[in-house]
PDB file of C-alpha atoms in Angstrom:
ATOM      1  CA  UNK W  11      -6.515 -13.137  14.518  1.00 53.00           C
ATOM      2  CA  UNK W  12      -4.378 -15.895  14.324  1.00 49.00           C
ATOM      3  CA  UNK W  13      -5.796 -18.759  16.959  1.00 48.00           C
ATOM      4  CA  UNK W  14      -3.543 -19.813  20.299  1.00 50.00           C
ATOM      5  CA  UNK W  15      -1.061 -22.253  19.537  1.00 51.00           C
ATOM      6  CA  UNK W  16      -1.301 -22.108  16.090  1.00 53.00           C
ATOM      7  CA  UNK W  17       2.682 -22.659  14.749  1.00 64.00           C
ATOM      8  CA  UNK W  18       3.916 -21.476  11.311  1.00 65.00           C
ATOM      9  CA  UNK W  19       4.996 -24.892   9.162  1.00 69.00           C
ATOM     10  CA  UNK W  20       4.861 -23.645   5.266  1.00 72.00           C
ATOM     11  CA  UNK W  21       6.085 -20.926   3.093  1.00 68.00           C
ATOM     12  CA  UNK W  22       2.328 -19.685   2.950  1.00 74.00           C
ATOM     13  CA  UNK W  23       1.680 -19.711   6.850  1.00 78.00           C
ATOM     14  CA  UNK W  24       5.077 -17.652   7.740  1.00 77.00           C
ATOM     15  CA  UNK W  25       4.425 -14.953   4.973  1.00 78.00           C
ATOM     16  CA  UNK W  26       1.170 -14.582   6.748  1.00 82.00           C
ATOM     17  CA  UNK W  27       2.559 -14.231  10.043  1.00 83.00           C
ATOM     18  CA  UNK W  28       4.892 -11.718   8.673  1.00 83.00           C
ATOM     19  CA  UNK W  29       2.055  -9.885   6.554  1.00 84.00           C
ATOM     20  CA  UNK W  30      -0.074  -9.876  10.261  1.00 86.00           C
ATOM     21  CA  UNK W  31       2.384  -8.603  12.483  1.00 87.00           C
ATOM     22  CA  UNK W  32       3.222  -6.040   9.385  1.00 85.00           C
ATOM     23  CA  UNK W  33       0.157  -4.640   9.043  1.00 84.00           C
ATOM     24  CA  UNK W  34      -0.658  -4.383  13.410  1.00 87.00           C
ATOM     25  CA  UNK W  35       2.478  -2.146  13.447  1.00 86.00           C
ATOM     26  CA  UNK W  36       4.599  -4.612  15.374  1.00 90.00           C
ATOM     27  CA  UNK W  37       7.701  -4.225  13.211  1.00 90.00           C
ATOM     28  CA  UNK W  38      10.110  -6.154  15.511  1.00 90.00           C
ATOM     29  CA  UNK W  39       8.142  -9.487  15.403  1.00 89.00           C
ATOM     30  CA  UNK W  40       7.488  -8.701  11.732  1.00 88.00           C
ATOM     31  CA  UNK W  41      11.774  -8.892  11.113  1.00 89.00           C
ATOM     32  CA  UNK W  42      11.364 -12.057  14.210  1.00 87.00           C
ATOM     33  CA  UNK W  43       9.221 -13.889  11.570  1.00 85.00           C
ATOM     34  CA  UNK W  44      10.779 -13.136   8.183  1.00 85.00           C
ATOM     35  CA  UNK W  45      14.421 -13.978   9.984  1.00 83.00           C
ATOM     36  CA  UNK W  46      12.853 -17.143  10.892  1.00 81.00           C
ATOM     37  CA  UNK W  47      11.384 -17.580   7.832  1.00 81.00           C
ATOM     38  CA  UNK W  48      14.725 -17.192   6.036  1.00 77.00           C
ATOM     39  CA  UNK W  49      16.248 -19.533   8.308  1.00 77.00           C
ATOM     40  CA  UNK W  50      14.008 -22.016   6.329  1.00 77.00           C
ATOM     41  CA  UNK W  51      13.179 -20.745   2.741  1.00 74.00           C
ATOM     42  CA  UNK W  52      15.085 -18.951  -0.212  1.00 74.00           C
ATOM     43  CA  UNK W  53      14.757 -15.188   0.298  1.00 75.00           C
ATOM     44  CA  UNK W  54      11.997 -13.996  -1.534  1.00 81.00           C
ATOM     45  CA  UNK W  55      10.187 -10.601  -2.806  1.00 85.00           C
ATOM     46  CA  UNK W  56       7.614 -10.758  -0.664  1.00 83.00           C
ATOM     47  CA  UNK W  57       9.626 -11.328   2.612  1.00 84.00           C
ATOM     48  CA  UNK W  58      12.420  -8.724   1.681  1.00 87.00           C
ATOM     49  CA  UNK W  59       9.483  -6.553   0.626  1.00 86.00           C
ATOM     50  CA  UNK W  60       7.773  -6.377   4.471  1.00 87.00           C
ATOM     51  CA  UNK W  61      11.360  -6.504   5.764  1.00 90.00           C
ATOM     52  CA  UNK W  62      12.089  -3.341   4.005  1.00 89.00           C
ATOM     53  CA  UNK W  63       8.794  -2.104   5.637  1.00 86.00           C
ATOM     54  CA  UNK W  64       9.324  -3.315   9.108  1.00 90.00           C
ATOM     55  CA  UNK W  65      12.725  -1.785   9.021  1.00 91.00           C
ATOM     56  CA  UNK W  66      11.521   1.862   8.041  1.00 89.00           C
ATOM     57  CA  UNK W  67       8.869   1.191  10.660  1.00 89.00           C
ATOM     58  CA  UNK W  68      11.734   0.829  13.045  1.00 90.00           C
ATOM     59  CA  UNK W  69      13.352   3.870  11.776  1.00 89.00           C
ATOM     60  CA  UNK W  70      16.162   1.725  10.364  1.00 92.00           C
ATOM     61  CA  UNK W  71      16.353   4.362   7.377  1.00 90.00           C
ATOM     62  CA  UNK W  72      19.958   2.703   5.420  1.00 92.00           C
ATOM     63  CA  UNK W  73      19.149  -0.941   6.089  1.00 93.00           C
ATOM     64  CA  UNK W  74      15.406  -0.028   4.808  1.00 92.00           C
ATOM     65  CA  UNK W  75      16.581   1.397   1.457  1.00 92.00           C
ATOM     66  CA  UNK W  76      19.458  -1.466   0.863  1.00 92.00           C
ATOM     67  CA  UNK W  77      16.511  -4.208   1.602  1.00 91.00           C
ATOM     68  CA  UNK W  78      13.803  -2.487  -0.897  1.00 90.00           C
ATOM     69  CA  UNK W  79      16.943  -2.396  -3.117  1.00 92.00           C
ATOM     70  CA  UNK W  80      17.444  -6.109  -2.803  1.00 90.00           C
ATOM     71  CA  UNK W  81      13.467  -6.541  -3.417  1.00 89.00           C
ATOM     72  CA  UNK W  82      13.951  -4.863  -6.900  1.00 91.00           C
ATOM     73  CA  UNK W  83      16.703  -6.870  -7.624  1.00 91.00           C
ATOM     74  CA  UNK W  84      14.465  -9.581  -7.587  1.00 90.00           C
ATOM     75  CA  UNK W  85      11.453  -7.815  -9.050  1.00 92.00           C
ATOM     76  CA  UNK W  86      13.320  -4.845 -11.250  1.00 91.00           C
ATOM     77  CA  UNK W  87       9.343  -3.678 -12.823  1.00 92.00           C
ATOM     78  CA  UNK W  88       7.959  -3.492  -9.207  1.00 91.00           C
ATOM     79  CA  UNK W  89       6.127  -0.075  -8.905  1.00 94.00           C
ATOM     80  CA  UNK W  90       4.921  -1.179  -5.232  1.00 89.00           C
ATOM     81  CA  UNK W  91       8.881  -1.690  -4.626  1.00 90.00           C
ATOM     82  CA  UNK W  92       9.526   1.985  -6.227  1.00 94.00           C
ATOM     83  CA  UNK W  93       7.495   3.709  -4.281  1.00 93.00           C
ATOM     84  CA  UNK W  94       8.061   2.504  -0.864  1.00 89.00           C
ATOM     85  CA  UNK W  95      12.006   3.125  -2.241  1.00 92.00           C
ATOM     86  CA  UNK W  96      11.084   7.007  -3.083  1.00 94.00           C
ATOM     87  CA  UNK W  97       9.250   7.257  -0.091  1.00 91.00           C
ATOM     88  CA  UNK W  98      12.163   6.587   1.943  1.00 91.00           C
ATOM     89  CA  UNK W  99      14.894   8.563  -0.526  1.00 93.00           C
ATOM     90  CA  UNK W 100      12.411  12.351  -0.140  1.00 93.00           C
ATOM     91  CA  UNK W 101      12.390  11.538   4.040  1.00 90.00           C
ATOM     92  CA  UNK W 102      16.051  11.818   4.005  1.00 90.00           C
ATOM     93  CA  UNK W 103      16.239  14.815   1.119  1.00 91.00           C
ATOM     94  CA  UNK W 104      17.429  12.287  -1.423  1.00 93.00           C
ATOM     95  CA  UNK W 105      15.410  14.205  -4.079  1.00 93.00           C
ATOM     96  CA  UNK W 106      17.122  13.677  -7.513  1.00 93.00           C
ATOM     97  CA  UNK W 107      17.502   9.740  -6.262  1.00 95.00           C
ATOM     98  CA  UNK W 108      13.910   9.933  -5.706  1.00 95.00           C
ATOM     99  CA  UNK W 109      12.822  11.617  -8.883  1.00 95.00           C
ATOM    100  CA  UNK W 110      15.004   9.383 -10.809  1.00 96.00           C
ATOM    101  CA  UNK W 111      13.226   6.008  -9.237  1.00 96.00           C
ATOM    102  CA  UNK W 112       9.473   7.579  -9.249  1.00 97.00           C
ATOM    103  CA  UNK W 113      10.423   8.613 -13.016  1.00 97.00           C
ATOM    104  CA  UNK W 114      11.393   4.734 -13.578  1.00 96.00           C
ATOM    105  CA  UNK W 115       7.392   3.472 -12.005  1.00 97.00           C
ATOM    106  CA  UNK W 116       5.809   6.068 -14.078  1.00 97.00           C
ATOM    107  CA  UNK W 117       7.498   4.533 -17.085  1.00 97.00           C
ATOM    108  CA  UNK W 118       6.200   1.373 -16.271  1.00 97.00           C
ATOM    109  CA  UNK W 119       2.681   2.241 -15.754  1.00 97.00           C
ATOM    110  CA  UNK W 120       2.274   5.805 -16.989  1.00 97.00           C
ATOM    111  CA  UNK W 121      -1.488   5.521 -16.471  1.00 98.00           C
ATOM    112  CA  UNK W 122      -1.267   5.031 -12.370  1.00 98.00           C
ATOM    113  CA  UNK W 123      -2.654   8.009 -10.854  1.00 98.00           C
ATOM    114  CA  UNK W 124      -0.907   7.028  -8.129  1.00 97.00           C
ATOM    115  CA  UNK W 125       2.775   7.565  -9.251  1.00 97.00           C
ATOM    116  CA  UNK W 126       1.895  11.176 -10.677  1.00 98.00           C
ATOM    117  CA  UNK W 127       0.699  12.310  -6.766  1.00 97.00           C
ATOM    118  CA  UNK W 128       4.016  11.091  -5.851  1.00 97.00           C
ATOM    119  CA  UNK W 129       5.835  13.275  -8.224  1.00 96.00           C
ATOM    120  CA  UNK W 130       3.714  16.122  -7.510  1.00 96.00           C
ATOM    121  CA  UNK W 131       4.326  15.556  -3.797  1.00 95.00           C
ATOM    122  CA  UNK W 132       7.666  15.402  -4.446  1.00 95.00           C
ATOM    123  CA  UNK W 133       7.700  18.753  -6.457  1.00 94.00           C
ATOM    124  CA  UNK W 134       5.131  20.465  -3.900  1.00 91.00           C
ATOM    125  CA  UNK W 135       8.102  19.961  -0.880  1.00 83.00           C
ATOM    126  CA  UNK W 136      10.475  21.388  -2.915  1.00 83.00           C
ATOM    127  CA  UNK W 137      12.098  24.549  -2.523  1.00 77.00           C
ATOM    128  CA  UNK W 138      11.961  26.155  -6.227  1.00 74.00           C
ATOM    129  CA  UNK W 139       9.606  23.504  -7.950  1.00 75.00           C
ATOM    130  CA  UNK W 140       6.185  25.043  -7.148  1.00 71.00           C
ATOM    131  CA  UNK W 141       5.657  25.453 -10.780  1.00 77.00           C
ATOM    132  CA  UNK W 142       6.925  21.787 -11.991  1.00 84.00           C
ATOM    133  CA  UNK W 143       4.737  19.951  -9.293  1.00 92.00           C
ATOM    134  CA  UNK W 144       1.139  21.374 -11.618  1.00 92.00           C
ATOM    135  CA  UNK W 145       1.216  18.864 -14.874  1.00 94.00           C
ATOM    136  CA  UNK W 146       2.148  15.974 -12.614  1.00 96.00           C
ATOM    137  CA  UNK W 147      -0.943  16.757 -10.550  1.00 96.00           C
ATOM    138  CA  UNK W 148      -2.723  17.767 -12.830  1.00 96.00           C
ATOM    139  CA  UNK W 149      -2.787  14.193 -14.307  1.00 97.00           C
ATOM    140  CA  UNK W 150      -2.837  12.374 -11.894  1.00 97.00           C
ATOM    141  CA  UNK W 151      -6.729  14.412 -11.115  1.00 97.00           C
ATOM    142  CA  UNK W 152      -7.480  12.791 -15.125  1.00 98.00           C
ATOM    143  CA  UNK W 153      -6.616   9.716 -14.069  1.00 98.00           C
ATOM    144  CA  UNK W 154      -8.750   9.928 -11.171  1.00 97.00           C
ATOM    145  CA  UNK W 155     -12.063  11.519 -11.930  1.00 96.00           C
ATOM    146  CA  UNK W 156     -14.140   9.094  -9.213  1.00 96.00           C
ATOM    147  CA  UNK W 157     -11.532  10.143  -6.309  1.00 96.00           C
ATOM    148  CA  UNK W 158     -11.258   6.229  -5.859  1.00 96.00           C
ATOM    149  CA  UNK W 159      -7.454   6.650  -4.773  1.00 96.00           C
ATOM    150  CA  UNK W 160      -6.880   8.636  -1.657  1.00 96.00           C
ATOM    151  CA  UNK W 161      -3.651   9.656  -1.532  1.00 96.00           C
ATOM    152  CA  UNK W 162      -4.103  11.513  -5.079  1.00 97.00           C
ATOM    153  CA  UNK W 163      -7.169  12.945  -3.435  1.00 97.00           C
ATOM    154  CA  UNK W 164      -4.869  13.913  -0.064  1.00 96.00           C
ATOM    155  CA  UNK W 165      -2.288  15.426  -2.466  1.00 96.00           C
ATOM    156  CA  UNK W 166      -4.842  17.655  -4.612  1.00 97.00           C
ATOM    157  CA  UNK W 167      -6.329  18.843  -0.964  1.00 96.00           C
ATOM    158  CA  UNK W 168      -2.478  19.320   0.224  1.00 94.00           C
ATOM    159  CA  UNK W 169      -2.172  21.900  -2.979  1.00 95.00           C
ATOM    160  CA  UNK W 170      -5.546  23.940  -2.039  1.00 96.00           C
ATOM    161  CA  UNK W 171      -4.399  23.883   1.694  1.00 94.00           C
ATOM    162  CA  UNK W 172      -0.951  25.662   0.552  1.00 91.00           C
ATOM    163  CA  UNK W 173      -2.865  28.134  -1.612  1.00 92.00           C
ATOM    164  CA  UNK W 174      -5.306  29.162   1.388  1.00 94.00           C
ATOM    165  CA  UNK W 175      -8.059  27.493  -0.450  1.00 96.00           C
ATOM    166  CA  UNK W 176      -9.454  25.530   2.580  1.00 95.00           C
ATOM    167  CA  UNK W 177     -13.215  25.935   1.931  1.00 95.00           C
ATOM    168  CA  UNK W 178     -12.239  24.412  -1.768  1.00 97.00           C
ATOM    169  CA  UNK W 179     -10.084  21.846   0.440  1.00 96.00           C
ATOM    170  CA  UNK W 180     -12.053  20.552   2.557  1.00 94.00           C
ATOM    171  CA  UNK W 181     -15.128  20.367  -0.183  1.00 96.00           C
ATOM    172  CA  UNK W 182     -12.858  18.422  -2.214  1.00 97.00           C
ATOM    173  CA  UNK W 183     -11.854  15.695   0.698  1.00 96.00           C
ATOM    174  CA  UNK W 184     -15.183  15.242   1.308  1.00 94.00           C
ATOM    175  CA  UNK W 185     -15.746  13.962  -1.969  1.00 96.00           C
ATOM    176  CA  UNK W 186     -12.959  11.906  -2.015  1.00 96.00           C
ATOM    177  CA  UNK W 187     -14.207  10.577   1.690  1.00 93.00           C
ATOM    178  CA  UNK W 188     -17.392   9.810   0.233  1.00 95.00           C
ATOM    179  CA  UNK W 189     -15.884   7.592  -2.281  1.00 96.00           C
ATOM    180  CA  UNK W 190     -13.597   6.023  -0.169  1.00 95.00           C
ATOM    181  CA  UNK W 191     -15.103   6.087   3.443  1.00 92.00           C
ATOM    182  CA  UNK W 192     -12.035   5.530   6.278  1.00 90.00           C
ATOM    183  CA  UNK W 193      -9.072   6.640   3.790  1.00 92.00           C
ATOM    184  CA  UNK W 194      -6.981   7.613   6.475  1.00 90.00           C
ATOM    185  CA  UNK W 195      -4.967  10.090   3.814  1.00 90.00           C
ATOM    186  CA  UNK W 196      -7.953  11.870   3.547  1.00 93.00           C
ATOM    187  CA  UNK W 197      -8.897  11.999   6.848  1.00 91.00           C
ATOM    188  CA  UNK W 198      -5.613  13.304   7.903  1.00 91.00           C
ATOM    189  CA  UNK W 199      -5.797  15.973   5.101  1.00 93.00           C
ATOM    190  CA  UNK W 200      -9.155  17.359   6.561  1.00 91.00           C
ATOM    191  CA  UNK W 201      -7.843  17.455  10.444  1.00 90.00           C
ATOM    192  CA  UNK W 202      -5.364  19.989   8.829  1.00 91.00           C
ATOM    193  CA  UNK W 203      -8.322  22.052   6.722  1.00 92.00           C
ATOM    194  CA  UNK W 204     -10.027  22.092  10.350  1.00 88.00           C
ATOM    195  CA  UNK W 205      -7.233  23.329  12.506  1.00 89.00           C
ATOM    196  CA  UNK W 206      -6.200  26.009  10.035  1.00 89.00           C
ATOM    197  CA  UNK W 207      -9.651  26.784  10.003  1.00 87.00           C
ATOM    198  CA  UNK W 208      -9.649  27.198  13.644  1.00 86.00           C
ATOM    199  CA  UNK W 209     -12.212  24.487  13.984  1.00 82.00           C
ATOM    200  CA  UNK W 210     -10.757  23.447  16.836  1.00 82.00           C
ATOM    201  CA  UNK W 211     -14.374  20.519  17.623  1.00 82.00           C
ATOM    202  CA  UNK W 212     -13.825  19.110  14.110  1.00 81.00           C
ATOM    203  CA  UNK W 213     -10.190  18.938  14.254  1.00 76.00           C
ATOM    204  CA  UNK W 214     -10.633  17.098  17.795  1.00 81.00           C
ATOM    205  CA  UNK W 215     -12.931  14.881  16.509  1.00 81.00           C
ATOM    206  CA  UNK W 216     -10.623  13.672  13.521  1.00 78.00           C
ATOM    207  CA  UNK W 217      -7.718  13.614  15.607  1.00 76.00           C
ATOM    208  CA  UNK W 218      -9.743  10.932  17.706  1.00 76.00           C
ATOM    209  CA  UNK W 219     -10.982   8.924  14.766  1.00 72.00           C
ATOM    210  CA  UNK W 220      -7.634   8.760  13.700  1.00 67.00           C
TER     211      UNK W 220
END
């Protein structure tokens, strides 16, 4: 919490202001803060970074994708940047743009498990690309044999769920739960196993937590 009457005076206290509001969901103080902010120092990554994220937040789809643009300009090798920017680009059906962009962060780090459940995401939502979406996930499982990251975990359960495999779902988001207790991908994953299992207590339960 930031204390009463505390006041925002350096570059490092306003990115924190904007990073708290950010991450409480209150997007319109977030943009209040970095404008501010802007008003006083040179645009930088960071800010344009959580103003690309406050704007989406907002539902601001164009300006988000021109600001995360702007934040690459300034960063062209961040993956962080790239994936918030494909994440945008498959919400509006953008897919080649998207492919393209996640295709660019997996050449940059071609060992982050990460990247490869985005492609396979990508390729599972796809109409015709149920067979290309396999090697991507495939890897990005070898890359994480622990289940430390949860949204490749929350992609490999999405796959079982759309085969009818919920028993081998929900067994595997439990072990990726375990490892990472709270992963909110996960636990979202496993509301869905419940409700399609017609465990309609569980899938109450989860929908609480969450």
């Amino acid at each position: 919490e930031i204390p009463k009457g505390a006041q925002a005076k350096t570059a490092r206290d306003w990115l924190f202001l904007c990073f708290y509001h950010n991450q409480r969901g209150e997007y319109e103080q977030t943009l209040t803060a970095i404008h501010k902010a802007n008003d006083i120092f040179p645009r930088s990554y960071p800010l344009l970074y959580l103003e690309g994220f406050a704007l989406r937040g907002q539902g601001l789809t164009d300006e988000a994708l021109s600001t995360f643009r702007g934040a690459l300009n300034l960063q062209p090798k961040s993956v962080q940047s790239m994936r918030q920017l494909s994440r945008l680009l498959k919400s509006v059906n953008r897919f080649e743009e998207c492919e393209k962009i996640l295709f660019q962060a997996r050449d940059i780090e071609p060992n982050n498990a990460v990247i490869w459940a985005d492609i396979a995401n990508l390729y599972m939502t796809q109409k015709g690309r149920s067979v290309d979406y396999v090697p991507a996930l495939t890897r990005a499982a070898e890359l994480d044999p622990d289940f430390m990251r949860p949204w490749v975990t929350s992609v490999r359960g999405l796959d079982l769920i759309k085969k009818k495999q919920l028993n081998q779902a929900e067994e595997l988001l439990l072990r990726g739960l375990k490892a990472r207790p709270g992963a909110l991908h996960i636990i979202t994953r496993l509301g869905l196993v419940h409700s399609k299992q017609k465990n309609w207590q569980e899938a109450l339960e989860i929908g609480n937590e969450l």
